[in-house]
Amino acid sequence: VRGRVQGVNFRHWTTTEARSLNLTGWVRNTPEGHVDGVALGAENDIAKFKKKLHQGPSIAQVTAVEIQKEETVEKPEDINWELTNFSIRR
């Protein structure tokens, strides 16, 4: 996520939004001033999450959301997930 997204509570906001959609994954600041992360969950919940990322918290100014890789899994229960929650990484 690009724009004014550091120092504006973006990671905390992202974590709250992801958890509200029952997503697992993580979010972190990058040295370049962006925010990146990984989100896993149901396809419709991921779609909602992507829309929310374009908005961000009220103080943020999101200029771009780039999706590096998107994969749909037919039977998520068959995957051995390493992530059990959505968290902030440092």
C-alpha atoms as an extended CHARMM CRD file, in Angstrom:
* protein
*
        90  EXT
         1         1  VAL       CA              0.0000000000        0.0000000000        0.0000000000  PROA      1               0.0000000000
         2         2  ARG       CA              1.4660000000        3.3260000000       -1.0480000000  PROA      2               0.0000000000
         3         3  GLY       CA              0.8090000000        6.8960000000       -0.0300000000  PROA      3               0.0000000000
         4         4  ARG       CA              0.8550000000        8.4550000000        3.4110000000  PROA      4               0.0000000000
         5         5  VAL       CA              0.4810000000        5.1410000000        5.2120000000  PROA      5               0.0000000000
         6         6  GLN       CA              3.1720000000        5.2460000000        7.8950000000  PROA      6               0.0000000000
         7         7  GLY       CA              2.7590000000        7.1710000000       11.1200000000  PROA      7               0.0000000000
         8         8  VAL       CA             -1.0200000000        7.2470000000       10.6600000000  PROA      8               0.0000000000
         9         9  ASN       CA             -2.0290000000        4.0390000000       12.4880000000  PROA      9               0.0000000000
        10        10  PHE       CA             -2.4000000000        2.1580000000        9.1930000000  PROA      10              0.0000000000
        11        11  ARG       CA             -1.0260000000       -1.1490000000       10.4860000000  PROA      11              0.0000000000
        12        12  HSD       CA             -3.3000000000       -1.1500000000       13.5330000000  PROA      12              0.0000000000
        13        13  TRP       CA             -6.3010000000       -0.1990000000       11.3840000000  PROA      13              0.0000000000
        14        14  THR       CA             -5.4330000000       -2.9280000000        8.8640000000  PROA      14              0.0000000000
        15        15  THR       CA             -5.1910000000       -5.5210000000       11.6270000000  PROA      15              0.0000000000
        16        16  THR       CA             -8.5910000000       -4.5260000000       13.0240000000  PROA      16              0.0000000000
        17        17  GLU       CA            -10.2200000000       -4.6340000000        9.5780000000  PROA      17              0.0000000000
        18        18  ALA       CA             -8.6390000000       -7.9890000000        8.6990000000  PROA      18              0.0000000000
        19        19  ARG       CA             -9.7260000000       -9.5700000000       11.9680000000  PROA      19              0.0000000000
        20        20  SER       CA            -13.2860000000       -8.2830000000       11.4770000000  PROA      20              0.0000000000
        21        21  LEU       CA            -13.3290000000      -10.2850000000        8.2270000000  PROA      21              0.0000000000
        22        22  ASN       CA            -11.7950000000      -13.3890000000        9.8610000000  PROA      22              0.0000000000
        23        23  LEU       CA             -8.6250000000      -13.0880000000        7.7970000000  PROA      23              0.0000000000
        24        24  THR       CA             -5.2430000000      -14.3570000000        8.8900000000  PROA      24              0.0000000000
        25        25  GLY       CA             -1.9020000000      -12.8770000000        7.9240000000  PROA      25              0.0000000000
        26        26  TRP       CA              0.3120000000       -9.9530000000        8.7870000000  PROA      26              0.0000000000
        27        27  VAL       CA              1.1170000000       -6.3320000000        7.9550000000  PROA      27              0.0000000000
        28        28  ARG       CA              4.3650000000       -4.3370000000        8.2910000000  PROA      28              0.0000000000
        29        29  ASN       CA              6.0210000000       -1.0470000000        7.3800000000  PROA      29              0.0000000000
        30        30  THR       CA              8.6920000000       -1.1240000000        4.6790000000  PROA      30              0.0000000000
        31        31  PRO       CA             11.9000000000        0.9360000000        4.6270000000  PROA      31              0.0000000000
        32        32  GLU       CA             10.5730000000        2.6580000000        1.4770000000  PROA      32              0.0000000000
        33        33  GLY       CA              7.6590000000        4.1710000000        3.4090000000  PROA      33              0.0000000000
        34        34  HSD       CA              4.9830000000        1.7390000000        2.2410000000  PROA      34              0.0000000000
        35        35  VAL       CA              2.9680000000       -0.8990000000        4.0680000000  PROA      35              0.0000000000
        36        36  ASP       CA              2.9330000000       -4.5040000000        2.8980000000  PROA      36              0.0000000000
        37        37  GLY       CA              1.5240000000       -7.7590000000        4.1490000000  PROA      37              0.0000000000
        38        38  VAL       CA             -0.1670000000      -11.0670000000        3.5320000000  PROA      38              0.0000000000
        39        39  ALA       CA             -3.8570000000      -11.8460000000        3.9440000000  PROA      39              0.0000000000
        40        40  LEU       CA             -5.5020000000      -15.2710000000        3.7960000000  PROA      40              0.0000000000
        41        41  GLY       CA             -9.1960000000      -15.9820000000        3.9050000000  PROA      41              0.0000000000
        42        42  ALA       CA            -12.3940000000      -16.5760000000        1.9860000000  PROA      42              0.0000000000
        43        43  GLU       CA            -12.4770000000      -15.0520000000       -1.4920000000  PROA      43              0.0000000000
        44        44  ASN       CA            -15.3740000000      -12.6900000000       -0.7320000000  PROA      44              0.0000000000
        45        45  ASP       CA            -13.7000000000      -11.5130000000        2.4900000000  PROA      45              0.0000000000
        46        46  ILE       CA            -10.4390000000      -10.8480000000        0.6490000000  PROA      46              0.0000000000
        47        47  ALA       CA            -12.3790000000       -8.7740000000       -1.9120000000  PROA      47              0.0000000000
        48        48  LYS       CA            -13.9150000000       -6.7050000000        0.9070000000  PROA      48              0.0000000000
        49        49  PHE       CA            -10.4930000000       -6.2950000000        2.5060000000  PROA      49              0.0000000000
        50        50  LYS       CA             -8.9520000000       -5.0300000000       -0.7380000000  PROA      50              0.0000000000
        51        51  LYS       CA            -11.6780000000       -2.3720000000       -1.0000000000  PROA      51              0.0000000000
        52        52  LYS       CA            -11.0190000000       -1.2940000000        2.5780000000  PROA      52              0.0000000000
        53        53  LEU       CA             -7.2760000000       -1.0070000000        1.9020000000  PROA      53              0.0000000000
        54        54  HSD       CA             -7.9790000000        1.5930000000       -0.7770000000  PROA      54              0.0000000000
        55        55  GLN       CA             -9.6830000000        3.7320000000        1.8950000000  PROA      55              0.0000000000
        56        56  GLY       CA             -7.4350000000        3.2320000000        4.9000000000  PROA      56              0.0000000000
        57        57  PRO       CA             -7.9300000000        5.0510000000        8.1880000000  PROA      57              0.0000000000
        58        58  SER       CA             -9.2130000000        8.6240000000        7.9240000000  PROA      58              0.0000000000
        59        59  ILE       CA             -5.8010000000       10.2510000000        8.4620000000  PROA      59              0.0000000000
        60        60  ALA       CA             -4.0640000000        8.1360000000        5.7910000000  PROA      60              0.0000000000
        61        61  GLN       CA             -3.8260000000        9.0630000000        2.1220000000  PROA      61              0.0000000000
        62        62  VAL       CA             -3.7010000000        5.8730000000        0.0730000000  PROA      62              0.0000000000
        63        63  THR       CA             -2.4470000000        6.4310000000       -3.4720000000  PROA      63              0.0000000000
        64        64  ALA       CA             -2.0960000000        2.8040000000       -4.6050000000  PROA      64              0.0000000000
        65        65  VAL       CA             -2.7780000000       -0.7550000000       -3.5200000000  PROA      65              0.0000000000
        66        66  GLU       CA             -0.6650000000       -3.3060000000       -5.3540000000  PROA      66              0.0000000000
        67        67  ILE       CA             -1.5080000000       -6.9980000000       -5.2190000000  PROA      67              0.0000000000
        68        68  GLN       CA              1.6270000000       -9.0420000000       -5.8210000000  PROA      68              0.0000000000
        69        69  LYS       CA              0.0570000000      -12.4810000000       -5.9240000000  PROA      69              0.0000000000
        70        70  GLU       CA             -3.4800000000      -13.6040000000       -5.5800000000  PROA      70              0.0000000000
        71        71  GLU       CA             -4.4760000000      -17.2390000000       -5.4090000000  PROA      71              0.0000000000
        72        72  THR       CA             -7.8690000000      -18.7790000000       -4.8460000000  PROA      72              0.0000000000
        73        73  VAL       CA             -8.0290000000      -22.0440000000       -2.9480000000  PROA      73              0.0000000000
        74        74  GLU       CA            -11.0450000000      -24.2820000000       -3.4280000000  PROA      74              0.0000000000
        75        75  LYS       CA            -10.7670000000      -26.0960000000       -0.0980000000  PROA      75              0.0000000000
        76        76  PRO       CA             -8.9490000000      -23.9400000000        2.4670000000  PROA      76              0.0000000000
        77        77  GLU       CA             -9.5030000000      -26.5960000000        5.1390000000  PROA      77              0.0000000000
        78        78  ASP       CA             -7.0150000000      -28.8120000000        3.2740000000  PROA      78              0.0000000000
        79        79  ILE       CA             -4.1740000000      -26.3310000000        3.7140000000  PROA      79              0.0000000000
        80        80  ASN       CA             -1.8100000000      -26.4070000000        6.6770000000  PROA      80              0.0000000000
        81        81  TRP       CA             -1.9150000000      -22.6850000000        7.5590000000  PROA      81              0.0000000000
        82        82  GLU       CA              1.0700000000      -21.3170000000        9.4480000000  PROA      82              0.0000000000
        83        83  LEU       CA             -0.8520000000      -18.1860000000       10.3810000000  PROA      83              0.0000000000
        84        84  THR       CA             -3.5990000000      -18.3540000000       12.9670000000  PROA      84              0.0000000000
        85        85  ASN       CA             -4.3490000000      -14.6460000000       13.4090000000  PROA      85              0.0000000000
        86        86  PHE       CA             -3.7040000000      -11.2870000000       11.7720000000  PROA      86              0.0000000000
        87        87  SER       CA             -0.7760000000       -9.4490000000       13.3170000000  PROA      87              0.0000000000
        88        88  ILE       CA              1.6600000000       -6.5800000000       12.9550000000  PROA      88              0.0000000000
        89        89  ARG       CA              5.2280000000       -7.4950000000       12.0910000000  PROA      89              0.0000000000
        90        90  ARG       CA              8.1480000000       -5.2230000000       12.8070000000  PROA      90              0.0000000000
